[in-house]
Amino acid sequence: MNRRREFDIAFVGLKPGVHSFDYQINDSFFADYGIQDFNNSKVDVKVTLEKNTSLLLLKFDISGKVDVACDRCANVIQKDLWDEFNMVVKMTDEPDIMNEQEDDPDIYYIGYNESHLHLADWIYEFINLAVPGQKYCGENEDDLSRCNAEVLQKLEQMKSSAQAVSSDIWKDLEKLKRDEDNNN
Ligand SMILES: [Zn+2]
């Protein structure tokens, strides 16, 4: 688990009730997590924490922008992020066992002796979930693809020449087989 202190909340010292925290996330945040399939990130994460006796209710509001590459033509496109995620943190004597047994990804257990919540990994996960899985340039007003036509044409050419190469291989294989049969 990522333990960067700026993303830790010392909840023990908080009064019961609702508290808010605000995090500005950019590409440097993701450095510890390896290469992402987006960059130029400017993401605002607002965390609302409701403290109860043995339960913490967390809400993560994600908003911002990231640059991604189009799945079809690799053009760089900016995507708006707009999503929210909830997390319930329960206190228990056996957090490790409880976390192992829990199927609900929105429930997390911590021990009664814990004093801090570590938010970095959740922030990482939720921003990634907020980034659209399908990335596409989209269409213009005339319903025509905004994709880079030149790149698409090159990809088409590469595909058909790859097909030509593979059909040549099959022809060669067939010829080889025929020759073998003739020799027998
Ligand atoms: Zn595209």
PDB file of C-alpha atoms and ligand atoms in Angstrom:
ATOM      1  CA  MET A   1       0.000   0.000   0.000  1.00  0.00           C
ATOM      2  CA  ASN A   2       1.190   3.460  -0.864  1.00  0.00           C
ATOM      3  CA  ARG A   3       1.909   5.350   2.352  1.00  0.00           C
ATOM      4  CA  ARG A   4       2.535   8.897   1.164  1.00  0.00           C
ATOM      5  CA  ARG A   5       1.724  11.081   4.108  1.00  0.00           C
ATOM      6  CA  GLU A   6       0.043  13.902   2.231  1.00  0.00           C
ATOM      7  CA  PHE A   7      -2.727  11.418   1.365  1.00  0.00           C
ATOM      8  CA  ASP A   8      -3.127  10.117   4.898  1.00  0.00           C
ATOM      9  CA  ILE A   9      -5.971  11.244   7.145  1.00  0.00           C
ATOM     10  CA  ALA A  10      -5.482  11.024  10.900  1.00  0.00           C
ATOM     11  CA  PHE A  11      -9.129  10.204  11.533  1.00  0.00           C
ATOM     12  CA  VAL A  12      -8.645   9.456  15.241  1.00  0.00           C
ATOM     13  CA  GLY A  13      -8.210  13.148  15.934  1.00  0.00           C
ATOM     14  CA  LEU A  14     -11.364  14.116  14.017  1.00  0.00           C
ATOM     15  CA  LYS A  15     -14.642  14.907  15.719  1.00  0.00           C
ATOM     16  CA  PRO A  16     -17.625  12.721  14.789  1.00  0.00           C
ATOM     17  CA  GLY A  17     -19.377  14.198  11.770  1.00  0.00           C
ATOM     18  CA  VAL A  18     -18.518  15.250   8.235  1.00  0.00           C
ATOM     19  CA  HIS A  19     -15.084  16.474   7.150  1.00  0.00           C
ATOM     20  CA  SER A  20     -13.825  17.361   3.675  1.00  0.00           C
ATOM     21  CA  PHE A  21     -10.419  17.070   2.075  1.00  0.00           C
ATOM     22  CA  ASP A  22      -9.261  18.304  -1.297  1.00  0.00           C
ATOM     23  CA  TYR A  23      -6.445  16.880  -3.390  1.00  0.00           C
ATOM     24  CA  GLN A  24      -5.010  18.263  -6.632  1.00  0.00           C
ATOM     25  CA  ILE A  25      -3.583  15.390  -8.640  1.00  0.00           C
ATOM     26  CA  ASN A  26      -1.199  15.682 -11.587  1.00  0.00           C
ATOM     27  CA  ASP A  27       1.187  13.321 -13.386  1.00  0.00           C
ATOM     28  CA  SER A  28       3.731  13.344 -10.542  1.00  0.00           C
ATOM     29  CA  PHE A  29       1.193  11.464  -8.371  1.00  0.00           C
ATOM     30  CA  PHE A  30       1.323   8.497 -10.775  1.00  0.00           C
ATOM     31  CA  ALA A  31       5.136   8.254 -10.858  1.00  0.00           C
ATOM     32  CA  ASP A  32       5.102   5.568  -8.119  1.00  0.00           C
ATOM     33  CA  TYR A  33       2.548   3.502 -10.027  1.00  0.00           C
ATOM     34  CA  GLY A  34       4.426   3.045 -13.297  1.00  0.00           C
ATOM     35  CA  ILE A  35       3.304   4.031 -16.775  1.00  0.00           C
ATOM     36  CA  GLN A  36      -0.366   4.978 -17.155  1.00  0.00           C
ATOM     37  CA  ASP A  37      -2.353   5.017 -20.378  1.00  0.00           C
ATOM     38  CA  PHE A  38      -3.059   8.732 -19.894  1.00  0.00           C
ATOM     39  CA  ASN A  39      -1.013  11.836 -19.116  1.00  0.00           C
ATOM     40  CA  ASN A  40      -1.279  15.604 -18.642  1.00  0.00           C
ATOM     41  CA  SER A  41      -3.623  14.814 -15.776  1.00  0.00           C
ATOM     42  CA  LYS A  42      -5.274  17.640 -13.879  1.00  0.00           C
ATOM     43  CA  VAL A  43      -7.651  15.999 -11.481  1.00  0.00           C
ATOM     44  CA  ASP A  44      -9.441  17.373  -8.462  1.00  0.00           C
ATOM     45  CA  VAL A  45     -10.355  14.782  -5.845  1.00  0.00           C
ATOM     46  CA  LYS A  46     -12.755  15.924  -3.147  1.00  0.00           C
ATOM     47  CA  VAL A  47     -13.046  13.492  -0.291  1.00  0.00           C
ATOM     48  CA  THR A  48     -15.925  13.702   2.146  1.00  0.00           C
ATOM     49  CA  LEU A  49     -15.436  11.694   5.300  1.00  0.00           C
ATOM     50  CA  GLU A  50     -18.243  11.020   7.742  1.00  0.00           C
ATOM     51  CA  LYS A  51     -16.908   9.794  11.039  1.00  0.00           C
ATOM     52  CA  ASN A  52     -19.080   7.522  13.139  1.00  0.00           C
ATOM     53  CA  THR A  53     -18.173   5.430  16.179  1.00  0.00           C
ATOM     54  CA  SER A  54     -16.945   2.317  14.379  1.00  0.00           C
ATOM     55  CA  LEU A  55     -17.591   3.265  10.794  1.00  0.00           C
ATOM     56  CA  LEU A  56     -16.142   5.806   8.365  1.00  0.00           C
ATOM     57  CA  LEU A  57     -18.109   6.724   5.242  1.00  0.00           C
ATOM     58  CA  LEU A  58     -15.980   8.108   2.436  1.00  0.00           C
ATOM     59  CA  LYS A  59     -17.074   9.710  -0.800  1.00  0.00           C
ATOM     60  CA  PHE A  60     -14.564  10.513  -3.543  1.00  0.00           C
ATOM     61  CA  ASP A  61     -15.637  13.101  -6.124  1.00  0.00           C
ATOM     62  CA  ILE A  62     -13.371  12.937  -9.148  1.00  0.00           C
ATOM     63  CA  SER A  63     -13.349  15.756 -11.691  1.00  0.00           C
ATOM     64  CA  GLY A  64     -10.752  16.919 -14.160  1.00  0.00           C
ATOM     65  CA  LYS A  65      -9.042  16.168 -17.426  1.00  0.00           C
ATOM     66  CA  VAL A  66      -6.519  13.702 -18.799  1.00  0.00           C
ATOM     67  CA  ASP A  67      -4.964  13.217 -22.237  1.00  0.00           C
ATOM     68  CA  VAL A  68      -5.371   9.765 -23.767  1.00  0.00           C
ATOM     69  CA  ALA A  69      -4.473   8.244 -27.137  1.00  0.00           C
ATOM     70  CA  CYS A  70      -7.295   7.245 -29.476  1.00  0.00           C
ATOM     71  CA  ASP A  71      -7.605   3.441 -29.731  1.00  0.00           C
ATOM     72  CA  ARG A  72      -7.965   3.659 -33.508  1.00  0.00           C
ATOM     73  CA  CYS A  73      -5.579   6.362 -34.728  1.00  0.00           C
ATOM     74  CA  ALA A  74      -3.452   7.213 -31.651  1.00  0.00           C
ATOM     75  CA  ASN A  75      -4.384  10.909 -31.841  1.00  0.00           C
ATOM     76  CA  VAL A  76      -4.077  12.579 -28.467  1.00  0.00           C
ATOM     77  CA  ILE A  77      -7.512  13.501 -27.127  1.00  0.00           C
ATOM     78  CA  GLN A  78      -8.475  15.211 -23.914  1.00  0.00           C
ATOM     79  CA  LYS A  79     -11.091  13.434 -21.814  1.00  0.00           C
ATOM     80  CA  ASP A  80     -13.147  14.960 -19.037  1.00  0.00           C
ATOM     81  CA  LEU A  81     -13.333  12.930 -15.878  1.00  0.00           C
ATOM     82  CA  TRP A  82     -16.488  13.108 -13.819  1.00  0.00           C
ATOM     83  CA  ASP A  83     -17.231  10.332 -11.386  1.00  0.00           C
ATOM     84  CA  GLU A  84     -17.868   9.532  -7.762  1.00  0.00           C
ATOM     85  CA  PHE A  85     -17.028   6.541  -5.616  1.00  0.00           C
ATOM     86  CA  ASN A  86     -18.018   5.497  -2.119  1.00  0.00           C
ATOM     87  CA  MET A  87     -16.044   3.538   0.393  1.00  0.00           C
ATOM     88  CA  VAL A  88     -17.158   2.215   3.754  1.00  0.00           C
ATOM     89  CA  VAL A  89     -14.379   1.700   6.278  1.00  0.00           C
ATOM     90  CA  LYS A  90     -15.332  -0.552   9.183  1.00  0.00           C
ATOM     91  CA  MET A  91     -13.365  -1.163  12.329  1.00  0.00           C
ATOM     92  CA  THR A  92     -12.802  -4.691  13.498  1.00  0.00           C
ATOM     93  CA  ASP A  93     -10.447  -6.829  15.606  1.00  0.00           C
ATOM     94  CA  GLU A  94      -9.397  -8.889  12.572  1.00  0.00           C
ATOM     95  CA  PRO A  95      -9.004  -6.520   9.610  1.00  0.00           C
ATOM     96  CA  ASP A  96      -6.772  -8.836   7.532  1.00  0.00           C
ATOM     97  CA  ILE A  97      -9.164 -11.790   7.764  1.00  0.00           C
ATOM     98  CA  MET A  98     -12.201  -9.587   7.181  1.00  0.00           C
ATOM     99  CA  ASN A  99     -10.632  -7.940   4.108  1.00  0.00           C
ATOM    100  CA  GLU A 100      -9.824 -11.356   2.694  1.00  0.00           C
ATOM    101  CA  GLN A 101     -13.398 -12.580   3.160  1.00  0.00           C
ATOM    102  CA  GLU A 102     -15.138  -9.395   1.989  1.00  0.00           C
ATOM    103  CA  ASP A 103     -16.455  -9.587  -1.596  1.00  0.00           C
ATOM    104  CA  ASP A 104     -17.747  -6.022  -1.750  1.00  0.00           C
ATOM    105  CA  PRO A 105     -14.949  -3.825  -3.153  1.00  0.00           C
ATOM    106  CA  ASP A 106     -16.515  -0.768  -1.497  1.00  0.00           C
ATOM    107  CA  ILE A 107     -15.983  -2.099   2.025  1.00  0.00           C
ATOM    108  CA  TYR A 108     -12.620  -2.009   3.748  1.00  0.00           C
ATOM    109  CA  TYR A 109     -11.689  -3.056   7.278  1.00  0.00           C
ATOM    110  CA  ILE A 110      -9.140  -1.521   9.599  1.00  0.00           C
ATOM    111  CA  GLY A 111      -8.103  -2.462  13.113  1.00  0.00           C
ATOM    112  CA  TYR A 112      -9.305  -0.567  16.211  1.00  0.00           C
ATOM    113  CA  ASN A 113      -5.694   0.420  16.854  1.00  0.00           C
ATOM    114  CA  GLU A 114      -5.352   2.205  13.492  1.00  0.00           C
ATOM    115  CA  SER A 115      -5.141   5.980  13.529  1.00  0.00           C
ATOM    116  CA  HIS A 116      -4.717   6.866   9.852  1.00  0.00           C
ATOM    117  CA  LEU A 117      -6.527   6.226   6.598  1.00  0.00           C
ATOM    118  CA  HIS A 118      -4.216   5.881   3.600  1.00  0.00           C
ATOM    119  CA  LEU A 119      -6.020   7.332   0.605  1.00  0.00           C
ATOM    120  CA  ALA A 120      -3.346   7.300  -2.131  1.00  0.00           C
ATOM    121  CA  ASP A 121      -4.166   3.835  -3.509  1.00  0.00           C
ATOM    122  CA  TRP A 122      -7.894   4.548  -3.534  1.00  0.00           C
ATOM    123  CA  ILE A 123      -7.335   7.868  -5.304  1.00  0.00           C
ATOM    124  CA  TYR A 124      -5.172   6.041  -7.839  1.00  0.00           C
ATOM    125  CA  GLU A 125      -7.756   3.321  -8.390  1.00  0.00           C
ATOM    126  CA  PHE A 126     -10.733   5.683  -8.655  1.00  0.00           C
ATOM    127  CA  ILE A 127      -9.026   8.015 -11.149  1.00  0.00           C
ATOM    128  CA  ASN A 128      -8.203   4.978 -13.288  1.00  0.00           C
ATOM    129  CA  LEU A 129     -11.816   3.794 -13.086  1.00  0.00           C
ATOM    130  CA  ALA A 130     -12.987   7.279 -14.098  1.00  0.00           C
ATOM    131  CA  VAL A 131     -10.880   7.241 -17.294  1.00  0.00           C
ATOM    132  CA  PRO A 132     -13.054   5.863 -20.131  1.00  0.00           C
ATOM    133  CA  GLY A 133     -12.069   2.345 -21.214  1.00  0.00           C
ATOM    134  CA  GLN A 134     -12.912   3.000 -24.882  1.00  0.00           C
ATOM    135  CA  LYS A 135     -10.979   5.947 -26.222  1.00  0.00           C
ATOM    136  CA  TYR A 136     -12.099   7.279 -29.550  1.00  0.00           C
ATOM    137  CA  CYS A 137     -11.771  10.657 -31.300  1.00  0.00           C
ATOM    138  CA  GLY A 138     -15.519  10.742 -31.875  1.00  0.00           C
ATOM    139  CA  GLU A 139     -17.451  12.254 -34.793  1.00  0.00           C
ATOM    140  CA  ASN A 140     -17.807  15.781 -36.096  1.00  0.00           C
ATOM    141  CA  GLU A 141     -21.105  17.572 -36.891  1.00  0.00           C
ATOM    142  CA  ASP A 142     -21.399  15.617 -40.155  1.00  0.00           C
ATOM    143  CA  ASP A 143     -21.079  12.268 -38.321  1.00  0.00           C
ATOM    144  CA  LEU A 144     -17.624  11.784 -39.813  1.00  0.00           C
ATOM    145  CA  SER A 145     -14.852  10.342 -37.692  1.00  0.00           C
ATOM    146  CA  ARG A 146     -12.460  12.888 -36.208  1.00  0.00           C
ATOM    147  CA  CYS A 147      -9.691  10.272 -36.323  1.00  0.00           C
ATOM    148  CA  ASN A 148      -6.443  11.036 -38.104  1.00  0.00           C
ATOM    149  CA  ALA A 149      -7.299   9.908 -41.653  1.00  0.00           C
ATOM    150  CA  GLU A 150      -3.657   9.603 -42.682  1.00  0.00           C
ATOM    151  CA  VAL A 151      -2.858   7.213 -39.819  1.00  0.00           C
ATOM    152  CA  LEU A 152      -5.991   5.151 -40.469  1.00  0.00           C
ATOM    153  CA  GLN A 153      -5.027   4.816 -44.150  1.00  0.00           C
ATOM    154  CA  LYS A 154      -1.502   3.685 -43.226  1.00  0.00           C
ATOM    155  CA  LEU A 155      -2.938   1.132 -40.770  1.00  0.00           C
ATOM    156  CA  GLU A 156      -5.248  -0.162 -43.531  1.00  0.00           C
ATOM    157  CA  GLN A 157      -2.260  -0.513 -45.880  1.00  0.00           C
ATOM    158  CA  MET A 158      -0.232  -2.325 -43.226  1.00  0.00           C
ATOM    159  CA  LYS A 159      -3.146  -4.676 -42.591  1.00  0.00           C
ATOM    160  CA  SER A 160      -3.615  -5.572 -46.267  1.00  0.00           C
ATOM    161  CA  SER A 161       0.117  -6.060 -46.831  1.00  0.00           C
ATOM    162  CA  ALA A 162       0.231  -8.285 -43.727  1.00  0.00           C
ATOM    163  CA  GLN A 163      -2.641 -10.307 -45.224  1.00  0.00           C
ATOM    164  CA  ALA A 164      -0.797 -10.530 -48.545  1.00  0.00           C
ATOM    165  CA  VAL A 165       2.318 -11.802 -46.750  1.00  0.00           C
ATOM    166  CA  SER A 166       0.370 -14.439 -44.832  1.00  0.00           C
ATOM    167  CA  SER A 167      -1.437 -15.651 -47.986  1.00  0.00           C
ATOM    168  CA  ASP A 168       1.980 -15.974 -49.673  1.00  0.00           C
ATOM    169  CA  ILE A 169       3.109 -18.156 -46.783  1.00  0.00           C
ATOM    170  CA  TRP A 170       0.072 -20.422 -47.247  1.00  0.00           C
ATOM    171  CA  LYS A 171       0.783 -20.684 -50.979  1.00  0.00           C
ATOM    172  CA  ASP A 172       4.397 -21.622 -50.237  1.00  0.00           C
ATOM    173  CA  LEU A 173       3.265 -24.232 -47.719  1.00  0.00           C
ATOM    174  CA  GLU A 174       0.821 -25.739 -50.199  1.00  0.00           C
ATOM    175  CA  LYS A 175       3.511 -25.863 -52.873  1.00  0.00           C
ATOM    176  CA  LEU A 176       5.888 -27.543 -50.445  1.00  0.00           C
ATOM    177  CA  LYS A 177       3.256 -30.158 -49.631  1.00  0.00           C
ATOM    178  CA  ARG A 178       2.527 -30.778 -53.320  1.00  0.00           C
ATOM    179  CA  ASP A 179       6.233 -31.220 -54.036  1.00  0.00           C
ATOM    180  CA  GLU A 180       6.539 -33.664 -51.159  1.00  0.00           C
ATOM    181  CA  ASP A 181       3.531 -35.632 -52.359  1.00  0.00           C
ATOM    182  CA  ASN A 182       4.987 -35.763 -55.858  1.00  0.00           C
ATOM    183  CA  ASN A 183       8.296 -37.032 -54.520  1.00  0.00           C
ATOM    184  CA  ASN A 184       6.614 -39.868 -52.618  1.00  0.00           C
TER     185      ASN A 184
HETATM  186 ZN    ZN B   1      -8.839   8.585 -33.482  1.00  0.00          ZN
END
